[in-house]
mmCIF file of C-alpha atoms in Angstrom:
data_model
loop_
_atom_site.group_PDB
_atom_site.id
_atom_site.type_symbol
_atom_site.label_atom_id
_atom_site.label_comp_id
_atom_site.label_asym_id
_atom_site.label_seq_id
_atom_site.Cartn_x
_atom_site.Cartn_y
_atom_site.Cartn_z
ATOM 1 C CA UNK A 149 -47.498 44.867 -25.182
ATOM 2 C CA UNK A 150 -46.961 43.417 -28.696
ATOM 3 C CA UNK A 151 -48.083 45.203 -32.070
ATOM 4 C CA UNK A 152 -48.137 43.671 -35.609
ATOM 5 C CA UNK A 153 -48.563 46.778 -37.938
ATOM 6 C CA UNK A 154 -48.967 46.807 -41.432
ATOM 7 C CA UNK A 155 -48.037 50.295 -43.060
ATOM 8 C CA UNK A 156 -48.595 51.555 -46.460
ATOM 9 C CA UNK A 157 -48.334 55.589 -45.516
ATOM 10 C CA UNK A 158 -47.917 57.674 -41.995
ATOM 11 C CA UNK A 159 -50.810 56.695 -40.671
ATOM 12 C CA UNK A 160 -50.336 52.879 -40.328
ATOM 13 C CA UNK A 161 -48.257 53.264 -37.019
ATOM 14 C CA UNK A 162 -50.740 54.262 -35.018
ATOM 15 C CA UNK A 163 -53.110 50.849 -35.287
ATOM 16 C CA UNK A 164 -53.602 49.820 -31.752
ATOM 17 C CA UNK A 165 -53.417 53.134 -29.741
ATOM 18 C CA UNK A 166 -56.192 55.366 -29.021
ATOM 19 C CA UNK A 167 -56.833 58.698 -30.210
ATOM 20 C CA UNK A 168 -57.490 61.284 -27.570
ATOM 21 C CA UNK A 169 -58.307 64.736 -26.936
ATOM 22 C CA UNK A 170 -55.124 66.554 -25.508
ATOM 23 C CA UNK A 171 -56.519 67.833 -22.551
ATOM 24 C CA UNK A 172 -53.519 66.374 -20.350
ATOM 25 C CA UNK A 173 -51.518 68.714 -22.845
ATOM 26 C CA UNK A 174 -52.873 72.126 -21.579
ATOM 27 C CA UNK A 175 -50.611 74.676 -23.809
ATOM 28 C CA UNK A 176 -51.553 73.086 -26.943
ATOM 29 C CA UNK A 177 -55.705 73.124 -27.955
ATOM 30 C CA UNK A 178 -56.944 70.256 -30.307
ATOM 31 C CA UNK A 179 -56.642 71.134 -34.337
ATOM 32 C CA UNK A 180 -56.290 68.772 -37.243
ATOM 33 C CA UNK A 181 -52.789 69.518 -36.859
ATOM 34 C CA UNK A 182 -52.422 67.751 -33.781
ATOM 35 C CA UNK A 183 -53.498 64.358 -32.389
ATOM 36 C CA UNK A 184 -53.235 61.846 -28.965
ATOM 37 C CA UNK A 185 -52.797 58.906 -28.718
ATOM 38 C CA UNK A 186 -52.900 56.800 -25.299
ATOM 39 C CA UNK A 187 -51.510 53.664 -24.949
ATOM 40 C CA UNK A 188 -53.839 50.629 -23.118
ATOM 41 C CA UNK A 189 -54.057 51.114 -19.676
ATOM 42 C CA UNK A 190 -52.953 47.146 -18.591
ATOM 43 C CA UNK A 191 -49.957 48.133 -20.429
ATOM 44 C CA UNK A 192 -48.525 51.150 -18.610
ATOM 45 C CA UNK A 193 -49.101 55.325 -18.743
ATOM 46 C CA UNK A 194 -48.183 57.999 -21.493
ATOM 47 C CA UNK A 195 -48.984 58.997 -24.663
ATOM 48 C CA UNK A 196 -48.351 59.495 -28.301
ATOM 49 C CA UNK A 197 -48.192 62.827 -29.019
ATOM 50 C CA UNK A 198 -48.910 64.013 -33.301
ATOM 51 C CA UNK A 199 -47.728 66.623 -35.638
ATOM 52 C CA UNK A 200 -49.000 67.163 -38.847
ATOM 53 C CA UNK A 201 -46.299 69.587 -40.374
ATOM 54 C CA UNK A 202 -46.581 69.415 -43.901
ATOM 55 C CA UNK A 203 -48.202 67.005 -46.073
ATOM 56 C CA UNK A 204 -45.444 63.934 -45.876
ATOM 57 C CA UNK A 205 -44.098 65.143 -42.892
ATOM 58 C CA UNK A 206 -44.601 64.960 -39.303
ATOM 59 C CA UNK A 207 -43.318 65.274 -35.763
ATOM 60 C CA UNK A 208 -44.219 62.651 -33.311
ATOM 61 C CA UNK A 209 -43.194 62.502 -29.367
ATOM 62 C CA UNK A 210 -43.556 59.540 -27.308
ATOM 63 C CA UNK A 211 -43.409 59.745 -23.291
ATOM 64 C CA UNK A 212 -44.606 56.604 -21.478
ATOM 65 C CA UNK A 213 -44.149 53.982 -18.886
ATOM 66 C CA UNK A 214 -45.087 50.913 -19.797
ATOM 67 C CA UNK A 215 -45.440 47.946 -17.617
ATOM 68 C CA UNK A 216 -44.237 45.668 -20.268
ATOM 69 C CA UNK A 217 -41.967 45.790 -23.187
ATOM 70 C CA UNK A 218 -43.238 46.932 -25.956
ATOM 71 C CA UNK A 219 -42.485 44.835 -29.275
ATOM 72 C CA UNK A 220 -43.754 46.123 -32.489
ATOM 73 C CA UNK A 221 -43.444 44.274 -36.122
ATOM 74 C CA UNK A 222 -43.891 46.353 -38.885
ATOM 75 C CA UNK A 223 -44.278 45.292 -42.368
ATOM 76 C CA UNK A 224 -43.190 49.026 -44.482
ATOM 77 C CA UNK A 225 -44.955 48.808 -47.650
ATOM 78 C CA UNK A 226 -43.867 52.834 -48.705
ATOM 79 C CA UNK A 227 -40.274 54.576 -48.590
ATOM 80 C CA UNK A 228 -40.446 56.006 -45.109
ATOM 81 C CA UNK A 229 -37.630 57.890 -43.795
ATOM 82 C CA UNK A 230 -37.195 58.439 -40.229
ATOM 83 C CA UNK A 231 -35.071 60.449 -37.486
ATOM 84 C CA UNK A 232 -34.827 59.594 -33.997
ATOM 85 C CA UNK A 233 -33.422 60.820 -30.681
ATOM 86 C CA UNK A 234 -34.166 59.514 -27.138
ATOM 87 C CA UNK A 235 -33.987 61.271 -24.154
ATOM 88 C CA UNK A 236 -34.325 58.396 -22.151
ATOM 89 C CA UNK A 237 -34.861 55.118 -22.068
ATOM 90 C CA UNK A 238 -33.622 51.886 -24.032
ATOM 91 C CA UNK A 239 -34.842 49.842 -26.734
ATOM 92 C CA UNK A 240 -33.355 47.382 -29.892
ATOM 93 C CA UNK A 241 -34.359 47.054 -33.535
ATOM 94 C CA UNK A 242 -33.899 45.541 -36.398
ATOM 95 C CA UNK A 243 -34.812 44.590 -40.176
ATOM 96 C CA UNK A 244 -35.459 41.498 -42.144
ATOM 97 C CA UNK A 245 -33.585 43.000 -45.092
ATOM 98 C CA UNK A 246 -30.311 43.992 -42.924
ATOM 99 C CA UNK A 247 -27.986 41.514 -40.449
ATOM 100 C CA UNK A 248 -27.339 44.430 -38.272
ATOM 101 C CA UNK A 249 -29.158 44.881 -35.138
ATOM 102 C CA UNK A 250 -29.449 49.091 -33.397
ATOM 103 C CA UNK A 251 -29.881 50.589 -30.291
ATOM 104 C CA UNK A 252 -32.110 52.891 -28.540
ATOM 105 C CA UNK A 253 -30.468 54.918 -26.335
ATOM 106 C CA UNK A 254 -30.796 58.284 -23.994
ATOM 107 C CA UNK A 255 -28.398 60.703 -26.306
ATOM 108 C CA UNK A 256 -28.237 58.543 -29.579
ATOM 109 C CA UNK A 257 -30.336 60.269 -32.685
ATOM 110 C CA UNK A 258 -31.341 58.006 -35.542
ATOM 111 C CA UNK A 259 -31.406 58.425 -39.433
ATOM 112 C CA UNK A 260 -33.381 55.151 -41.145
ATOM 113 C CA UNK A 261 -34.615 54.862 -44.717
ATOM 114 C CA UNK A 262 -36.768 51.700 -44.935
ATOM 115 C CA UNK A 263 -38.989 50.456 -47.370
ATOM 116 C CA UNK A 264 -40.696 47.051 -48.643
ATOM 117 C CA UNK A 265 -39.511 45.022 -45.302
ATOM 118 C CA UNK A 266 -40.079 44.153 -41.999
ATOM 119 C CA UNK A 267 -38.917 45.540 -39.192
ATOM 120 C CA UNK A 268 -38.891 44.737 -35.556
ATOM 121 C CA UNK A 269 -38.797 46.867 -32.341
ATOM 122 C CA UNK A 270 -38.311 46.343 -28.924
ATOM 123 C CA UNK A 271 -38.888 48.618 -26.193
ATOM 124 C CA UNK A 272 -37.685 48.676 -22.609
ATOM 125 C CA UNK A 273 -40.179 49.135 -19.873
ATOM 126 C CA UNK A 274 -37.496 49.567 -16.912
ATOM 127 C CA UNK A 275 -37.567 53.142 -17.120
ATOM 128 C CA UNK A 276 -39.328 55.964 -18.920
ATOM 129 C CA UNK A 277 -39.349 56.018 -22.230
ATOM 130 C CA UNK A 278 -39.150 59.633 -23.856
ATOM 131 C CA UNK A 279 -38.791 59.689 -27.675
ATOM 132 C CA UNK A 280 -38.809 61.990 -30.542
ATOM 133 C CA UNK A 281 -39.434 61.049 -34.363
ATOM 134 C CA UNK A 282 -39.409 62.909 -37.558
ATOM 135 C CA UNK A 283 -41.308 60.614 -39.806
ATOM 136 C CA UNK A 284 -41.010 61.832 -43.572
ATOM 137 C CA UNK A 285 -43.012 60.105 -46.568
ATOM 138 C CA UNK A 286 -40.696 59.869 -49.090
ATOM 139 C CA UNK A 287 -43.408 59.993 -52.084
ATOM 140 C CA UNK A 288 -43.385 63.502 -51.055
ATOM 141 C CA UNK A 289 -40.233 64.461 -51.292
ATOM 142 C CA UNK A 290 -39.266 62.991 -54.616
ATOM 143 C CA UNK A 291 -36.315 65.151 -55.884
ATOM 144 C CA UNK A 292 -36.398 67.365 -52.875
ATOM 145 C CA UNK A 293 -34.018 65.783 -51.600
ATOM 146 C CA UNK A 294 -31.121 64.527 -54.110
ATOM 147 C CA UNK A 295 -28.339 64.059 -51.210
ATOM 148 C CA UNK A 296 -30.160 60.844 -49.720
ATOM 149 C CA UNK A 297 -30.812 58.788 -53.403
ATOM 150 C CA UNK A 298 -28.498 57.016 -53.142
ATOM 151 C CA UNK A 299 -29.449 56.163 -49.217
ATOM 152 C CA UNK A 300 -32.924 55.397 -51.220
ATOM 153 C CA UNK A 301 -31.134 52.720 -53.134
ATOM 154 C CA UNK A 302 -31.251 49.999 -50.886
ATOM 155 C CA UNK A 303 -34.728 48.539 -48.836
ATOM 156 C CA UNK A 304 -32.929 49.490 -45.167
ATOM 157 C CA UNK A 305 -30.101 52.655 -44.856
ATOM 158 C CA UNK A 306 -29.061 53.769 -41.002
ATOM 159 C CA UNK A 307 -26.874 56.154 -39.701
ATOM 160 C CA UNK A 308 -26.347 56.710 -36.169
ATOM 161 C CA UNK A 309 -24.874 59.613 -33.850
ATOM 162 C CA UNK A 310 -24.541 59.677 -30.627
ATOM 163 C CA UNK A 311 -24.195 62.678 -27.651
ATOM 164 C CA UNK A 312 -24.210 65.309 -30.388
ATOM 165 C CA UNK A 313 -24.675 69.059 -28.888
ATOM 166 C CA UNK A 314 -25.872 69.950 -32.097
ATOM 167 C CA UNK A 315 -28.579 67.560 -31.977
ATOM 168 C CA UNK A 316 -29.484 67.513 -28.779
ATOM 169 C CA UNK A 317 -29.808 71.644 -29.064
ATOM 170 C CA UNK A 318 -32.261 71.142 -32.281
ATOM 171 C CA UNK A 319 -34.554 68.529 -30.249
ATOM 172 C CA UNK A 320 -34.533 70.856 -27.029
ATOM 173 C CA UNK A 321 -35.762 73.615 -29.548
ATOM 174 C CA UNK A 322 -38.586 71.957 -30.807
ATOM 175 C CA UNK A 323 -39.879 70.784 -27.237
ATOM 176 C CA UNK A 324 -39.759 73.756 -26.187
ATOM 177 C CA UNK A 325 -41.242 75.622 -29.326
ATOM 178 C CA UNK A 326 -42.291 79.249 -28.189
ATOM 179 C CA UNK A 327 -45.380 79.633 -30.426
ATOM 180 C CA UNK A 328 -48.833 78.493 -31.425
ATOM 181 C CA UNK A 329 -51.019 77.654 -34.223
ATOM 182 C CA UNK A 330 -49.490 78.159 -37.635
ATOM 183 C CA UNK A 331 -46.349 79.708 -36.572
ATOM 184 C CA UNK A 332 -45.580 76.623 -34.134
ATOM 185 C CA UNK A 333 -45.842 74.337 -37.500
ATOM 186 C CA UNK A 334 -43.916 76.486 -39.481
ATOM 187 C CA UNK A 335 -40.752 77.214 -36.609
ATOM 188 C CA UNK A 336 -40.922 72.911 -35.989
ATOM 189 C CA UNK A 337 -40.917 72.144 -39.762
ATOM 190 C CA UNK A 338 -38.013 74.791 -40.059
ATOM 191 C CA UNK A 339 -35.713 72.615 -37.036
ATOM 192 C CA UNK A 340 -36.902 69.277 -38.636
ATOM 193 C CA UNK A 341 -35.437 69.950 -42.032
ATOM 194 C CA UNK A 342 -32.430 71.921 -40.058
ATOM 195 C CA UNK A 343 -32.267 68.299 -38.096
ATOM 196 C CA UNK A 344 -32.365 66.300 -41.143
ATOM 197 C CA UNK A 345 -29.679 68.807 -43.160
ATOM 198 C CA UNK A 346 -27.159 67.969 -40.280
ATOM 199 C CA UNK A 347 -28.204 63.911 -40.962
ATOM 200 C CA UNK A 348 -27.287 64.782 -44.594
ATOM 201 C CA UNK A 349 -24.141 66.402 -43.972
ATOM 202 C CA UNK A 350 -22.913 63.481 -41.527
ATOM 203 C CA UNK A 351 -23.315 60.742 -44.209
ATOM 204 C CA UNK A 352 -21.212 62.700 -46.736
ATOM 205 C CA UNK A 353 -18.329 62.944 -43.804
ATOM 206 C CA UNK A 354 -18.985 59.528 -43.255
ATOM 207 C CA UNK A 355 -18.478 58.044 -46.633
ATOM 208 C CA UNK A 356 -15.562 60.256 -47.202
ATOM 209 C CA UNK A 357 -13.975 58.652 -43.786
ATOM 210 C CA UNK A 358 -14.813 55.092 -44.987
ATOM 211 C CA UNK A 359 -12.720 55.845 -48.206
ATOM 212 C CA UNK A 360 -9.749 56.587 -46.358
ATOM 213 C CA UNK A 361 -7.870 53.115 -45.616
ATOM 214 C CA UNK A 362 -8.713 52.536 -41.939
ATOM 215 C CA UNK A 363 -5.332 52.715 -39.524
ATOM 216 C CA UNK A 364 -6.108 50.611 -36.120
ATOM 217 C CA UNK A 365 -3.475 51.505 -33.120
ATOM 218 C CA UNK A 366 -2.326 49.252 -31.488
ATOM 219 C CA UNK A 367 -4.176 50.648 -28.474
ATOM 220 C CA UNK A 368 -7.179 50.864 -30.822
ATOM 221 C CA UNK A 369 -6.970 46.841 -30.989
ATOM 222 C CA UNK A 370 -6.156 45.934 -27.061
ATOM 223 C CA UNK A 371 -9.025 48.081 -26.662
ATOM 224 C CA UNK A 372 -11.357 46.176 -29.379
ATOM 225 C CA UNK A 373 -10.005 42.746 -27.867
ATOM 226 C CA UNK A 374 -10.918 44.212 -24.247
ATOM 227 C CA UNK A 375 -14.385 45.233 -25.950
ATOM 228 C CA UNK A 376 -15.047 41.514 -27.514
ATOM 229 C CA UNK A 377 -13.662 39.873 -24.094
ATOM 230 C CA UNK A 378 -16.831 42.179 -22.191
ATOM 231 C CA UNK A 379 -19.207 40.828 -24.612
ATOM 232 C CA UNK A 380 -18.186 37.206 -24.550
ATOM 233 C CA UNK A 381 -18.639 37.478 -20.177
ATOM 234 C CA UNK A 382 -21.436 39.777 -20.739
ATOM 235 C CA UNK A 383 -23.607 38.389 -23.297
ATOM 236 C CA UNK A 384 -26.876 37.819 -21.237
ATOM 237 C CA UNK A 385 -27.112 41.290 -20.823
ATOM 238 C CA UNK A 386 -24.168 43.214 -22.646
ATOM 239 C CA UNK A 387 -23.789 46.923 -22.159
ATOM 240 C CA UNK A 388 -24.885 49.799 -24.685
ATOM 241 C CA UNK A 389 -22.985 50.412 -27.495
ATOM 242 C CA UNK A 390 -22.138 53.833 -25.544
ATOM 243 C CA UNK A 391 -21.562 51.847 -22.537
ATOM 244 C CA UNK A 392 -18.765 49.350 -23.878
ATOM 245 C CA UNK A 393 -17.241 52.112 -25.811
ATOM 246 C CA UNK A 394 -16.831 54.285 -22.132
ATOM 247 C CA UNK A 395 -15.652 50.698 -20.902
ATOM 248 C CA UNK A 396 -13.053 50.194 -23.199
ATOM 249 C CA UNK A 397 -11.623 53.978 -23.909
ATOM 250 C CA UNK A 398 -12.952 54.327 -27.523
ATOM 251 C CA UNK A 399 -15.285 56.021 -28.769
ATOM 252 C CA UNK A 400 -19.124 54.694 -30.470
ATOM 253 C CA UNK A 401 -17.676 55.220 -33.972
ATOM 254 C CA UNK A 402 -14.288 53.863 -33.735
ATOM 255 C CA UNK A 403 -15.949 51.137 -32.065
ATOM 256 C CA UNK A 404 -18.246 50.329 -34.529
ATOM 257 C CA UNK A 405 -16.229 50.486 -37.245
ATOM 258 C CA UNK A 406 -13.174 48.956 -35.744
ATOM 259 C CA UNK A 407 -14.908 45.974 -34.061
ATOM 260 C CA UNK A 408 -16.202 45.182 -37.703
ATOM 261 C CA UNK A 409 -12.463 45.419 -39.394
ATOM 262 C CA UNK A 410 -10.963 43.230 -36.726
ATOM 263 C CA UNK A 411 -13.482 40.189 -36.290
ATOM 264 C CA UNK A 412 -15.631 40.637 -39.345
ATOM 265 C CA UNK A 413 -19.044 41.474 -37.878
ATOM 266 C CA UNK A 414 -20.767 44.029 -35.550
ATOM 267 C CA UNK A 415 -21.047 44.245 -31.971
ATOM 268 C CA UNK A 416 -24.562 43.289 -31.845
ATOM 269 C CA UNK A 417 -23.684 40.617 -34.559
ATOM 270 C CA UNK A 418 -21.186 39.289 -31.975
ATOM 271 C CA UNK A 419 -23.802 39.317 -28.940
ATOM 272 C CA UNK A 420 -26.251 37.648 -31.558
ATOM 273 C CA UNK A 421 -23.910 34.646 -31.849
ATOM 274 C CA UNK A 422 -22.919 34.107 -28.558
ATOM 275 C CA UNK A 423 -26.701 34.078 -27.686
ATOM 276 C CA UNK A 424 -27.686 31.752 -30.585
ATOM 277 C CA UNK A 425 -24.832 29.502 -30.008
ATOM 278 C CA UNK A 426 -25.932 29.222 -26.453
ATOM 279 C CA UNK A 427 -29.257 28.290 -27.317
ATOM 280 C CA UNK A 428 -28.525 25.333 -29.701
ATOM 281 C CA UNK A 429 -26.333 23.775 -26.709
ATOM 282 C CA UNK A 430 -29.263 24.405 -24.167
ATOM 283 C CA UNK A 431 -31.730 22.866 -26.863
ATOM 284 C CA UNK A 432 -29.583 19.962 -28.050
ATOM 285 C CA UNK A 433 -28.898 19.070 -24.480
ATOM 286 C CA UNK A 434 -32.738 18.949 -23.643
ATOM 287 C CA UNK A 435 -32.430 21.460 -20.637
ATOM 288 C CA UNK A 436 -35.476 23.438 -21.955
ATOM 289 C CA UNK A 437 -38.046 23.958 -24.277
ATOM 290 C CA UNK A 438 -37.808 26.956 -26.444
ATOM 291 C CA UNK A 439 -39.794 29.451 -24.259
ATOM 292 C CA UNK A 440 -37.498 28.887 -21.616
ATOM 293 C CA UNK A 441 -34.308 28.962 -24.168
ATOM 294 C CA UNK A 442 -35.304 31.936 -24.913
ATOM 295 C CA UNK A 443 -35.808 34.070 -21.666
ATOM 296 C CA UNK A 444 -32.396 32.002 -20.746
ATOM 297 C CA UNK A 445 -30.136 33.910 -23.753
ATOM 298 C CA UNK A 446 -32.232 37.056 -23.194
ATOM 299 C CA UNK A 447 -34.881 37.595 -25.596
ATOM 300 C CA UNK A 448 -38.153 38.477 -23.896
ATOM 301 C CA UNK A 449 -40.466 38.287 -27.409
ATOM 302 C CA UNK A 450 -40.123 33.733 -28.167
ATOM 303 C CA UNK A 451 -41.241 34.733 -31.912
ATOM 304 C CA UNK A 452 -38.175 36.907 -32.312
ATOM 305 C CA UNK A 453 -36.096 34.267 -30.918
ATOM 306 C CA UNK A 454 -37.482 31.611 -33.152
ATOM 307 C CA UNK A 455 -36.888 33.764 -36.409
ATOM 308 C CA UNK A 456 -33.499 34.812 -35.515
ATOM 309 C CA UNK A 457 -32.846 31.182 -34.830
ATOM 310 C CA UNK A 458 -34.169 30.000 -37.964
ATOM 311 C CA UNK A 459 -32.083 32.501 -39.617
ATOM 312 C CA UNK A 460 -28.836 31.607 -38.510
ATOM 313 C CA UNK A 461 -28.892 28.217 -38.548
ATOM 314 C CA UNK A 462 -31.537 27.582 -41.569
ATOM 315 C CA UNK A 463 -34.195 25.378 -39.157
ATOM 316 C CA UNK A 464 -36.622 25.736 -36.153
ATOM 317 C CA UNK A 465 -35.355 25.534 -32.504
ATOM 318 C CA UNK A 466 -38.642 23.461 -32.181
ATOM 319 C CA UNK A 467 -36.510 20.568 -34.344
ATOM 320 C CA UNK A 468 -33.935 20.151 -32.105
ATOM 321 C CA UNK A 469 -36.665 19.820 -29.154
ATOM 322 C CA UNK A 470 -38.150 17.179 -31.505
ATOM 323 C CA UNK A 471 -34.697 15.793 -31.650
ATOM 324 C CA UNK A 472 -33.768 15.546 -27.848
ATOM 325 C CA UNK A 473 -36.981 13.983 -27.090
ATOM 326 C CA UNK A 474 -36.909 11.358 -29.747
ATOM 327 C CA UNK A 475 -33.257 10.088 -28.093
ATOM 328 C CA UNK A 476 -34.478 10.179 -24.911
ATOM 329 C CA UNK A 477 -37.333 7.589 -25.419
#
């Protein structure tokens, strides 16, 4: 299932789904407070499930199966901040204005500010997808919150944590929120600026931590060199971030940030070359066209392949094709 949104406010993601009455929701009775969406039926089950908590603020869940991946493209017109956590399931993204490429993950919550690009989502349909999002309009919160400016200086900001207690706690409170009506919106908008406090309060540890010169072990480097060798074998279909790291004894953040020291880009970067380096042989070599090029190095969406293609090498993977059949005649 593939979306191409455009979004100027909180209200531009849903384009493309279908807005029901909850009645498969039975503790929670239809108000403008509260919306459904359903997803096409050819593309799998579940729903989209809408809170209105404030004006600029709302709490969405998302708990499907789809059939198919779902691929979104998303042109954000407005400065939109977001927080994430998934229970379960798997997904990708990334942004036109950032080289960096994120995970979706069962544990791993999410802080993204994003405004004036594009951004591009994948999500898995092997298993069942269940999602929460705190979707904030930052128009509305203009000097609310002073601790994420400078965050709001640049078109694409992310932060993520992974297997937090804290986190997980906060998102088990709001699913299972024990009241109704006006009290329900007030208790959820209370854990969703709780959530995004402990966001906050991460990035200021964070920054401090980068400041600090970084000291690799020895053991921290066999480890990143045991981490790189995975990916190079792997690179069809590498392992989560939180997979490689339980892999290779580190943990997410040292392996982040030490993978980045050491060889100079990120983990997904890393994948990302391998996989477009791969492609160029297959295509230069005439062995397939670039639908099948790109299935081969493990993207599902061609489009996405062709624009990350065009991107790192500065032409079309339809010009080599052009290329190899010109020499062949």
């Amino acid at each position: 299932m593939k979306l191409s949104l455009d979004t100027w406010d909180l209200n531009g993601v849903y384009q493309g789904f279908q807005r029901e009455v909850p009645s498969s929701i039975q503790s929670v009775g239809p108000d403008m407070y509260h919306q459904l969406y359903t997803i096409p039926a050819n593309s799998g089950t579940g729903y989209l499930e809408r809170w209105h908590l404030r004006e600029g603020l709302e709490l969405n869940w998302i708990d499907t199966q789809m059939n198919v991946p779902l691929i979104m493209d998303v042109d954000v017109h407005y400065p939109h901040l977001e927080i994430s956590y998934t229970l379960s399931g798997s997904g990708c993204w990334e942004t036109s204005a950032d080289a960096a490429q994120y995970e979706l993950a069962a544990g791993v919550s999410t802080l993204i500010s994003i405004r004036n690009t594009k951004l591009h989502a994948e999500m898995s349909h092997q298993e069942r997808m269940l999602h929460m999002e705190l979707r904030f309009d930052l128009r509305q919160f203009q000097g609310v919150l002073p601790a994420f400016e400078r965050a709001n200086e640049r078109a694409v900001f992310c932060t993520q944590v992974s297997k937090s207690p804290i986190i997980a706690q906060l998102v088990d409170h709001m699913r299972q929120c024990p009241y109704t009506g006006a009290l329900k919106r007030m208790y959820l908008e209370g854990k969703a600026l709780e959530l995004l406090a402990f966001h906050l309060d991460g990035m200021d540890r964070e920054e401090r931590s980068k400041q600090t010169v970084s000291k690799l072990t020895r053991y921290d480097m066999q480890c990143l060199h045991e981490a790189r060798s995975i990916l190079t074998k792997e690179w069809q279909e590498p392992p989560s971030l939180l997979g490689l790291a339980r892999l290779t004894g580190l943990n997410d953040y040292k392996l982040k940030l030490g993978f980045k020291e050491l060889f100079g880009t990120t983990v997904y970067g890393y994948v990302r070359e391998k996989r477009m380096s791969e492609a160029r042989k297959l295509l230069e070599q005439g062995k397939a066209n670039v639908s099948e090029t790109a299935f081969m190095v493990g993207y599902q969406n061609v489009s996405h392949f062709a624009k990350v293609f065009r991107k790192t090498y500065g032409y079309n993977p339809s010009e080599i094709v052009k290329q190899a059949t010109d020499r062949s005649v």
